[in-house]
mmCIF file of C-alpha atoms and ligand atoms in Angstrom:
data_model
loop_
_atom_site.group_PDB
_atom_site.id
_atom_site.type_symbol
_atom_site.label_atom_id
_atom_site.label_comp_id
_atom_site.label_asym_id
_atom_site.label_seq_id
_atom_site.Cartn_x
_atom_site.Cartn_y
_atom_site.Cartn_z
ATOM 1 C CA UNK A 1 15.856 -20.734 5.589
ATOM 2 C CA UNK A 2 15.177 -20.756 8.982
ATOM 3 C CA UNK A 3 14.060 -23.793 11.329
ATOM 4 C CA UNK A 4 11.374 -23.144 13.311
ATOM 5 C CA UNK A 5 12.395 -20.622 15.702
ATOM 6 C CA UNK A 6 11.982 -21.007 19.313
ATOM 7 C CA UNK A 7 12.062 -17.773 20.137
ATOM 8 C CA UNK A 8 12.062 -14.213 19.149
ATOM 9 C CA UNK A 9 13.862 -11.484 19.662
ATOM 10 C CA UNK A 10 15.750 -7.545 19.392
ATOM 11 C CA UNK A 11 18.950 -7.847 20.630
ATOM 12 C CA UNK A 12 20.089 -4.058 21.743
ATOM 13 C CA UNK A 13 21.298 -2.141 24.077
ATOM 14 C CA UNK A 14 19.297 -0.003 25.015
ATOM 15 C CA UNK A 15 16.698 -1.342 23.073
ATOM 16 C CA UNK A 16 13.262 0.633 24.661
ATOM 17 C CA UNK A 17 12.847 2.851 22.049
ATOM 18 C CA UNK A 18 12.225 0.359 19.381
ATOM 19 C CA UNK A 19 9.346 0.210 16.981
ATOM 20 C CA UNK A 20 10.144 -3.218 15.784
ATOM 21 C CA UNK A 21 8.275 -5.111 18.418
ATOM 22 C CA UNK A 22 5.096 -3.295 17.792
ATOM 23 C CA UNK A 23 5.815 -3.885 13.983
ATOM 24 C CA UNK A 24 6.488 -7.667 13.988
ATOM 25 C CA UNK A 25 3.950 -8.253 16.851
ATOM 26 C CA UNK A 26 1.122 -7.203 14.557
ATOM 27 C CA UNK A 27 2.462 -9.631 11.961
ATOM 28 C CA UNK A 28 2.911 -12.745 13.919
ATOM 29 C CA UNK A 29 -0.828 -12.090 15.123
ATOM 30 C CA UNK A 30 -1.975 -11.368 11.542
ATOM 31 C CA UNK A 31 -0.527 -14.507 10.614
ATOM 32 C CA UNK A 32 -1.802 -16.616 13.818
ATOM 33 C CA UNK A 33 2.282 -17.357 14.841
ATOM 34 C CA UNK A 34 1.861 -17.993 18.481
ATOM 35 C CA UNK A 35 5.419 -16.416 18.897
ATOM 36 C CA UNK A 36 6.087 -12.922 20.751
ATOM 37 C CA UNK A 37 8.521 -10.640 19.196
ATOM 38 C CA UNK A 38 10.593 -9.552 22.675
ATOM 39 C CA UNK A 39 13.012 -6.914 23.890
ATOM 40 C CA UNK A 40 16.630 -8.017 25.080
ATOM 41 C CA UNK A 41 18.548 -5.566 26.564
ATOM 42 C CA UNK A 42 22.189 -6.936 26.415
ATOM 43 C CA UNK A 43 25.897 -4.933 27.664
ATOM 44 C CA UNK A 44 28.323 -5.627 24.857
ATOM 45 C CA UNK A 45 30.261 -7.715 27.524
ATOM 46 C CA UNK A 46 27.709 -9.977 28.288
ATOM 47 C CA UNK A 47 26.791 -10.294 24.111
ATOM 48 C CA UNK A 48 28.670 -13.302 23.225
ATOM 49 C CA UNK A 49 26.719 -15.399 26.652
ATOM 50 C CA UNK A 50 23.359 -14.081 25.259
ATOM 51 C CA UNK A 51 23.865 -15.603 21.749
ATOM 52 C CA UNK A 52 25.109 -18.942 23.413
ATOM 53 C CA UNK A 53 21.735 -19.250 25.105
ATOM 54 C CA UNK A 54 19.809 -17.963 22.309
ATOM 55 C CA UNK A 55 21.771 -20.912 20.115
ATOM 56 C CA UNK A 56 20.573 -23.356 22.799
ATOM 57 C CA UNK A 57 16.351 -21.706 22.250
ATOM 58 C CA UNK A 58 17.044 -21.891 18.591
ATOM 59 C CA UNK A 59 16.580 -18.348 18.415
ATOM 60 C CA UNK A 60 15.730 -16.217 15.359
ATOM 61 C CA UNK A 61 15.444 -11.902 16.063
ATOM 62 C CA UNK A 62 16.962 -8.804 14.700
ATOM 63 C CA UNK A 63 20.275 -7.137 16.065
ATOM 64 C CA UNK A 64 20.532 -3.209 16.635
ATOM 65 C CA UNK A 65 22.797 -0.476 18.026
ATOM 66 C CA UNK A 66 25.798 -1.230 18.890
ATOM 67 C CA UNK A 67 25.538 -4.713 17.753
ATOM 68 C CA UNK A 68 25.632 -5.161 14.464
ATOM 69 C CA UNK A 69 29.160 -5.746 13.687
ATOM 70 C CA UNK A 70 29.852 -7.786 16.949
ATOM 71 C CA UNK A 71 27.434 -10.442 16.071
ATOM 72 C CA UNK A 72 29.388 -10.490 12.294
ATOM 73 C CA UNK A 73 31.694 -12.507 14.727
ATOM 74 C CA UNK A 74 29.149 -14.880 16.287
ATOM 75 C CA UNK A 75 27.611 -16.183 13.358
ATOM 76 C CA UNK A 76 28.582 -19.671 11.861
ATOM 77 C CA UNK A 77 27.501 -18.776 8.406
ATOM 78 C CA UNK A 78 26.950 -14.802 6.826
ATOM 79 C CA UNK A 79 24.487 -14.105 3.712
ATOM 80 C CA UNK A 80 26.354 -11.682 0.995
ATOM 81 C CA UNK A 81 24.614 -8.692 2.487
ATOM 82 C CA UNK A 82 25.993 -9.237 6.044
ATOM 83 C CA UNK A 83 29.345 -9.519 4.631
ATOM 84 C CA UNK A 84 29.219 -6.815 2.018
ATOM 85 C CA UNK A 85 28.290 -4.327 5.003
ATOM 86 C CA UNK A 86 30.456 -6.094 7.814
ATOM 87 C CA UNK A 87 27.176 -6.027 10.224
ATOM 88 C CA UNK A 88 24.165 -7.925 10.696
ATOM 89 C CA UNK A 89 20.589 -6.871 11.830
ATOM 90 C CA UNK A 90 19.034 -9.991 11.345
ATOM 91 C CA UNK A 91 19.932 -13.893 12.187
ATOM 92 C CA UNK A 92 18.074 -17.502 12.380
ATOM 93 C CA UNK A 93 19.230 -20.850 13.708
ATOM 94 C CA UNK A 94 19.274 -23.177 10.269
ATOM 95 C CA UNK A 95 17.898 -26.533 10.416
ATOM 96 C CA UNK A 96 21.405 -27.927 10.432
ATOM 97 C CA UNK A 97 21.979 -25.755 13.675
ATOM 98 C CA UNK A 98 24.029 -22.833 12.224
ATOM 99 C CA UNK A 99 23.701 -19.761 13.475
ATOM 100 C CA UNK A 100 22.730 -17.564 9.957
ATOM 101 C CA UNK A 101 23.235 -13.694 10.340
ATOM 102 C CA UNK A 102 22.099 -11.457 7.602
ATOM 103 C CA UNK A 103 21.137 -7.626 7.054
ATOM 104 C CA UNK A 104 17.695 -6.787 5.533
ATOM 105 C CA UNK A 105 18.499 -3.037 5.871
ATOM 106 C CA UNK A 106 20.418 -3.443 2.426
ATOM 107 C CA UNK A 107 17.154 -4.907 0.532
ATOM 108 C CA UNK A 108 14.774 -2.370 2.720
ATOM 109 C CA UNK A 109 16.918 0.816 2.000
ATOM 110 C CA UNK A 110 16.549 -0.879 -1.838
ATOM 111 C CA UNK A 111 12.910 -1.371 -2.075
ATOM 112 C CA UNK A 112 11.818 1.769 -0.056
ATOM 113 C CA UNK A 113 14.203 4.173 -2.218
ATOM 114 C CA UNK A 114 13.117 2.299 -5.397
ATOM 115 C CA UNK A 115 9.633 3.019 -4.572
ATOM 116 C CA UNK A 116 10.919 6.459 -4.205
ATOM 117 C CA UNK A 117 12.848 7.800 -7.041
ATOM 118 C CA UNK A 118 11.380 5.259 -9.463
ATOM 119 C CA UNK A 119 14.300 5.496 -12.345
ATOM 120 C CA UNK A 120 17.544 4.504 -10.856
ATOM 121 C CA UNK A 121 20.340 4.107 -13.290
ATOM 122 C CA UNK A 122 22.200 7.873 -13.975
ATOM 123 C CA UNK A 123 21.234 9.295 -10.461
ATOM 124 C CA UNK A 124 23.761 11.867 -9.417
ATOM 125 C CA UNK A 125 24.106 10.893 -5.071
ATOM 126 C CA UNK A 126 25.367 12.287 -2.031
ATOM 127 C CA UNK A 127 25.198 10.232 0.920
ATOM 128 C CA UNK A 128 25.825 12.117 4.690
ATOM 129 C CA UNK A 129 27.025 9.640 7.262
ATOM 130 C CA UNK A 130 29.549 6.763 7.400
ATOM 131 C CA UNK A 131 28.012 4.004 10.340
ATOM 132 C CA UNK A 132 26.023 1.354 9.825
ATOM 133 C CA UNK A 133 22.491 2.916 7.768
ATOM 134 C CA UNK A 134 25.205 4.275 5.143
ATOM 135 C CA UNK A 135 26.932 0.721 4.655
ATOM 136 C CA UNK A 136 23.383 -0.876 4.268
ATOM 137 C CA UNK A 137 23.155 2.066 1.889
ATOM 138 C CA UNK A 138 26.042 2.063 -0.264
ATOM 139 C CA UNK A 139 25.597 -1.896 -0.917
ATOM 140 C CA UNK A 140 22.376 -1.356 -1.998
ATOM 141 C CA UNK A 141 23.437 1.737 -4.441
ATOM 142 C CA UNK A 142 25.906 -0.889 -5.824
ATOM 143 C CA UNK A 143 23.276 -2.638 -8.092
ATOM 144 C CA UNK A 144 21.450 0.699 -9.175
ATOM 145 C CA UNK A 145 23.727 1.807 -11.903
ATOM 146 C CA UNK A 146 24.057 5.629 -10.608
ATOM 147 C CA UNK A 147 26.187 8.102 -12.372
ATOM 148 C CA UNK A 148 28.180 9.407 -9.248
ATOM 149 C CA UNK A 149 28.247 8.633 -5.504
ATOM 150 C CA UNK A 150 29.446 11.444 -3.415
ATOM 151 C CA UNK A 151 30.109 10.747 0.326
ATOM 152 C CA UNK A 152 30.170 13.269 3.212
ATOM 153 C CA UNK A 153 30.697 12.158 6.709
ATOM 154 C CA UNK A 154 31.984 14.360 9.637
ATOM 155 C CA UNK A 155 34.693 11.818 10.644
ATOM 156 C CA UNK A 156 36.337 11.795 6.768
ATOM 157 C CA UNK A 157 38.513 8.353 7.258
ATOM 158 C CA UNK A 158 35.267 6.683 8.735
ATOM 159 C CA UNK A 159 33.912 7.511 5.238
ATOM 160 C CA UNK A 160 37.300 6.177 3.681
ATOM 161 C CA UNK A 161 37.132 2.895 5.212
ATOM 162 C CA UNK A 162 33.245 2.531 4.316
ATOM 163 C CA UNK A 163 33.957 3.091 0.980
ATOM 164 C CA UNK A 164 37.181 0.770 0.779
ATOM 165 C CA UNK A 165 34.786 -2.353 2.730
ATOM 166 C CA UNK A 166 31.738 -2.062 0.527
ATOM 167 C CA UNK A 167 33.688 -1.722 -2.565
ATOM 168 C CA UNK A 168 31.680 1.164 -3.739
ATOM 169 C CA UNK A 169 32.412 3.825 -6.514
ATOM 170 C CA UNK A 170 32.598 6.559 -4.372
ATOM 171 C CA UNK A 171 34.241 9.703 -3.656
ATOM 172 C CA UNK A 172 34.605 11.221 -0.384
ATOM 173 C CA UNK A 173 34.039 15.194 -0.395
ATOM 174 C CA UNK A 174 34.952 17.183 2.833
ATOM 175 C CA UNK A 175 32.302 20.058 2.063
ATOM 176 C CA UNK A 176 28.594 18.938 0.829
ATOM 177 C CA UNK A 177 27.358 22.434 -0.144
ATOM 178 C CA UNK A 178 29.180 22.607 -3.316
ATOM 179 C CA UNK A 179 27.386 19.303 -4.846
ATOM 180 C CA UNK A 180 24.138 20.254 -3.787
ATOM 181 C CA UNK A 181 22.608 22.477 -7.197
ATOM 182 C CA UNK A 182 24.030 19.249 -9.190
ATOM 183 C CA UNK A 183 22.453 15.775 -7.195
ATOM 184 C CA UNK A 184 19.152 13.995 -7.941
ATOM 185 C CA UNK A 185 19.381 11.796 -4.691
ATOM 186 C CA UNK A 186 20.333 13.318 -1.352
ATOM 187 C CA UNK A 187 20.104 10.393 1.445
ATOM 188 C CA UNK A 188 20.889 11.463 5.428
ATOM 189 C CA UNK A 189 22.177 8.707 6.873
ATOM 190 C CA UNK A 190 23.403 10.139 10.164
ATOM 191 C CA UNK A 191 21.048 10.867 12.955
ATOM 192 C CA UNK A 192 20.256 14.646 12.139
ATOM 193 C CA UNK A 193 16.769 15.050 12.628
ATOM 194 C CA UNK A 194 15.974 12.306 15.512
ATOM 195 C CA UNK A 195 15.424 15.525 17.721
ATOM 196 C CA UNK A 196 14.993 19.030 16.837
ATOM 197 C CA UNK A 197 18.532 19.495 15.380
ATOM 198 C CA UNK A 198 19.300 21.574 12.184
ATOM 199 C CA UNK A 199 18.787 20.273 9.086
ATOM 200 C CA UNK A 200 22.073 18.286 7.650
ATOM 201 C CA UNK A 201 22.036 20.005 4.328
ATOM 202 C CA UNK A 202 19.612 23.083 3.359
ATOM 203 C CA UNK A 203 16.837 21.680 0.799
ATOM 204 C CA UNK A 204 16.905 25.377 -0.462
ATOM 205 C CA UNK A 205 20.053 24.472 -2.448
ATOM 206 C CA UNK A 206 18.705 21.528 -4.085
ATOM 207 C CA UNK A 207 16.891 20.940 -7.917
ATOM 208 C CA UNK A 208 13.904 20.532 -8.353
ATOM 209 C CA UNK A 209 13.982 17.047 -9.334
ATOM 210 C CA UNK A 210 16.471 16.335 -6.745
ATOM 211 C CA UNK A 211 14.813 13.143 -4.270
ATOM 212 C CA UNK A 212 15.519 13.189 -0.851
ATOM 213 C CA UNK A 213 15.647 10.369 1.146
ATOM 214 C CA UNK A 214 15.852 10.135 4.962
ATOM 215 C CA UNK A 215 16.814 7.370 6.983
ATOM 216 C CA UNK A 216 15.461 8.980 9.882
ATOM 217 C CA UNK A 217 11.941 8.417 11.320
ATOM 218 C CA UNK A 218 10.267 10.222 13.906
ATOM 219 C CA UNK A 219 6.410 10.740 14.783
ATOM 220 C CA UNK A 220 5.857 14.380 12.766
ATOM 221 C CA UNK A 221 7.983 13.469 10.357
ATOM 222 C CA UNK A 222 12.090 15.068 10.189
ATOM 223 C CA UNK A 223 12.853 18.877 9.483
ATOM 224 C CA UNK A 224 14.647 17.283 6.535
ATOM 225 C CA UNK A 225 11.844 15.664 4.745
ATOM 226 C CA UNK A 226 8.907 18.378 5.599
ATOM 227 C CA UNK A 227 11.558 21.554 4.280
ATOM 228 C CA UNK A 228 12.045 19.462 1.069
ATOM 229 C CA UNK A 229 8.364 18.527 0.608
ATOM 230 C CA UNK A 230 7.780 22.808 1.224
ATOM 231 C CA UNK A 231 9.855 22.906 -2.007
ATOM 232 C CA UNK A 232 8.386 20.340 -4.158
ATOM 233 C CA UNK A 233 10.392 17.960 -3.450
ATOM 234 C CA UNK A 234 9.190 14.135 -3.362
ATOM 235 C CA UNK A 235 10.798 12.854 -0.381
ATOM 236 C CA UNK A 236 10.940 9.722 2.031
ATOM 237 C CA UNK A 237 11.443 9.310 5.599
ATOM 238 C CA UNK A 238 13.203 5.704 7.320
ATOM 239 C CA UNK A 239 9.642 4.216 8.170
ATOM 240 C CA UNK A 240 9.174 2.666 4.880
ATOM 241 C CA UNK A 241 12.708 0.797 4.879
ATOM 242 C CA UNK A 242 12.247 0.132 8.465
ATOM 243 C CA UNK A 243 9.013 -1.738 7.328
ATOM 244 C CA UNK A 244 10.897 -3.311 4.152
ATOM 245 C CA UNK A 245 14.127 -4.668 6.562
ATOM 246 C CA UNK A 246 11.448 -6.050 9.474
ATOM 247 C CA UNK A 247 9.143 -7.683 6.984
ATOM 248 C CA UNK A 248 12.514 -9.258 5.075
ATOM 249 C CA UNK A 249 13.963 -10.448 8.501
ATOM 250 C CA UNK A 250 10.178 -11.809 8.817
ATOM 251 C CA UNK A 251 10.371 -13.951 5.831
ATOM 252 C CA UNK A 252 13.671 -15.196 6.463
ATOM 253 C CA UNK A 253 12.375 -16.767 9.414
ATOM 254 C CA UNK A 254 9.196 -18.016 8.894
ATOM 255 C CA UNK A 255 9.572 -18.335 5.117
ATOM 256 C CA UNK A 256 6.290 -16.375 4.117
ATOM 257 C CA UNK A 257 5.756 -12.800 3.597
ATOM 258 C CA UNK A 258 4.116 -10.953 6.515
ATOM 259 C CA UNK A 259 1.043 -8.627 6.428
ATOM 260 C CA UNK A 260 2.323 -5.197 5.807
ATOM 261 C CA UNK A 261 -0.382 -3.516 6.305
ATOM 262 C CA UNK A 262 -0.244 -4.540 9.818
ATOM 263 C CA UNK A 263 3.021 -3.851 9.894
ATOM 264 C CA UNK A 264 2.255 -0.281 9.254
ATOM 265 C CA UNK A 265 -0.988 0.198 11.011
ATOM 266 C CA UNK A 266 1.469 -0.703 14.286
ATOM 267 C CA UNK A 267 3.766 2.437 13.703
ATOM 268 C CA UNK A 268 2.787 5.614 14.925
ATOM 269 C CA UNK A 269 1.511 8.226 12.362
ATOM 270 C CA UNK A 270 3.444 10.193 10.228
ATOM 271 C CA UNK A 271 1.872 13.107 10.978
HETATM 272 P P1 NAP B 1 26.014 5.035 13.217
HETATM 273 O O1 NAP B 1 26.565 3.727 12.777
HETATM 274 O O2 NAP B 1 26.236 5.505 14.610
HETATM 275 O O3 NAP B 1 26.557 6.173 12.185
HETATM 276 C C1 NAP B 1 26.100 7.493 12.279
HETATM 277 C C2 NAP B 1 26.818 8.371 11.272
HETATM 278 O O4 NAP B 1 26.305 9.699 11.424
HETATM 279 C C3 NAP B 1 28.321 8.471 11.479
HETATM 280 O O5 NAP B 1 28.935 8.793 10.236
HETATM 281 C C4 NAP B 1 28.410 9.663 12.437
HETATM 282 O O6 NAP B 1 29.649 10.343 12.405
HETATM 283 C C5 NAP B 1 27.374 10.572 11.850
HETATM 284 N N1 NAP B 1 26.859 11.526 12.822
HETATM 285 C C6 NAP B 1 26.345 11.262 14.043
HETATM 286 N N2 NAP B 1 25.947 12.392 14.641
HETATM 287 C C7 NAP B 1 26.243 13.410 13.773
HETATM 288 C C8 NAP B 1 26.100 14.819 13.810
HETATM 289 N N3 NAP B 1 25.536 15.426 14.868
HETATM 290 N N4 NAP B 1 26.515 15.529 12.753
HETATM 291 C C9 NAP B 1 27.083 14.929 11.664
HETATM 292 N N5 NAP B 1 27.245 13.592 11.575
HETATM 293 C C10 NAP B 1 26.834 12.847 12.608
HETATM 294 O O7 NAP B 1 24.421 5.065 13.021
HETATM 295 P P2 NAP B 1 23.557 4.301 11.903
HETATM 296 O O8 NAP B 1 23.204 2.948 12.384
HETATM 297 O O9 NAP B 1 24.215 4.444 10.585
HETATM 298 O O10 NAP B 1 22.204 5.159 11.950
HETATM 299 C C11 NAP B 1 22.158 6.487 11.464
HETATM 300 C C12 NAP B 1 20.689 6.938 11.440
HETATM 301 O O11 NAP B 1 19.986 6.147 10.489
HETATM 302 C C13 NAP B 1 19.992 6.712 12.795
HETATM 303 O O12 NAP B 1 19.092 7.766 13.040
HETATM 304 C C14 NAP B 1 19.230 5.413 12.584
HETATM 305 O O13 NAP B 1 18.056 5.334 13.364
HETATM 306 C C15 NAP B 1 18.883 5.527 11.106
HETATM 307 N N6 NAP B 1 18.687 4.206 10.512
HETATM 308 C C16 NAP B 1 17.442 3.940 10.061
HETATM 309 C C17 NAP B 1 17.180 2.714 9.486
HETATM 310 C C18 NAP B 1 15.778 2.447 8.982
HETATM 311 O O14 NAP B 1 15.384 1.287 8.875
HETATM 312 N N7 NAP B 1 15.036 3.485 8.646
HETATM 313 C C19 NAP B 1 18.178 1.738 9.372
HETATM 314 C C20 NAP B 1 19.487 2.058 9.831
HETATM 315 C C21 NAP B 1 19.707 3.299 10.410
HETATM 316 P P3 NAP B 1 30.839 9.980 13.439
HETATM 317 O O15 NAP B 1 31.490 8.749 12.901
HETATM 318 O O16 NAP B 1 31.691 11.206 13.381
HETATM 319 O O17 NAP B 1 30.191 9.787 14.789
#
């Protein structure tokens, strides 16, 4: 666990779009931490300085785009999650001074797709995108017991060497129509939907006990998740595991389980 920190923060770059300090504000009030949550917009040159000084505040935060797998390197010690994905999204000072870096998107993507598709073991899954959400993703699918993992990414050896570093039972496909009539789990894990782009795989094609699962979040909700819901489909967008990962990093550093109800009351609404 974390010492006390002395100091919070997002380390990003840029970092101004971020719900998380709205998010982990409302829980440090709701649980009377006199700590703010801040912003710190950081160059990748100038990362490895910033995490000397934030070693010297005893520092505790969350890391973000493009990050994550630099700070792998800046860390003194690495839970198994960190080093089953090669990137970390949270990290805490220890009370024997090591700097601790972990990633809570893992257990978030775990608990928030749990809570959506209920029954995990025999799910048949394709997964679009190869970066860091589908890592976080593929570790997590690791302990569910699915039947088949099926992974499309538009940059095919990206989704090679994700596969080969998580050590997942997967198979790379270089055309995701053709699985579509056959999965019960369809996760997007590339940024299709953050603006008004097309859809990354038409819900039309899909069963009708086929889950869909979104890492995306945006206020009104992605094309993805509202054309599957039009079918019948019970879906999920990324707020919920972008709740689950901030309230995990949360109790990693303070050692108690925030208010997530605040939590949510600080996001925008869905619709
Ligand atoms: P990343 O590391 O940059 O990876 C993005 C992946 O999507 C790569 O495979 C990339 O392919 C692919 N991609 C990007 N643009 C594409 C396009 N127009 N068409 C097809 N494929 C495309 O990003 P990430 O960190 O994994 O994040 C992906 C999305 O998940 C983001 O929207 C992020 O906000 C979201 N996310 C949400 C949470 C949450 O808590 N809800 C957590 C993590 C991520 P190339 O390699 O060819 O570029």
């Amino acid at each position: 666990m974390s010492g006390a920190p002395g100091r919070l923060v997002l380390l990003g770059h840029p970092v101004g779009h971020s719900l998380s300090p709205a998010m982990q504000n409302a829980a440090l009030r709701a649980a009377g931490i006199p700590l703010r949550y801040e912003l710190m917009d950081i160059a990748p040159r100038r990362l490895e300085d910033a995490v000397l000084q934030l070693r010297r505040e005893r520092a505790a935060g969350n890391v973000t785009i493009p990050h994550k797998e630099a700070m792998v390197a800046l860390c003194d010690r690495l839970t198994g999650p960190a080093i089953a994905t090669g990137a970390v999204n949270t990290f805490w000072t220890a009370v024997d001074g090591a700097l601790v870096g972990d990633n809570t998107d893992v257990d978030g993507f775990d608990a928030s797709a749990r809570a959506l598709v209920g029954r995990t073991a025999g799910r048949d899954v394709l997964l679009l995108g190869a970066g860091g959400g589908a890592a976080a993703v593929l570790v997590a699918l690791k302990r569910w017991g699915v039947a088949r993992i099926s992974v499309y990414a538009r940059t095919e050896p990206r989704a090679r060497a994700l596969i080969a570093r998580t050590g997942a039972v997967a198979t790379v496909i270089d055309d995701p129509t053709p699985v579509l009539p056959d999965i019960t789990l369809l996760i997007n894990a590339t940024p299709i939907g953050l603006r008004d782009d097309p859809l990354p795989a038409d819900p039309a094609a899909l069963r009708r006990d086929c889950a869909v699962f979104d890492l995306v979040y945006r206020a009104g909700e992605t094309a993805l998740v509202r054309a599957a819901r039009a079918r019948g489909l019970s879906t999920a967008d990324g707020l919920g595991m972008l709740v689950e990962q901030g309230a995990l990093a949360f109790e990693r550093w303070f050692g108690v389980a925030p208010d997530r109800d605040a939590m949510w009351s600080a996001l925008p609404e869905r619709r």
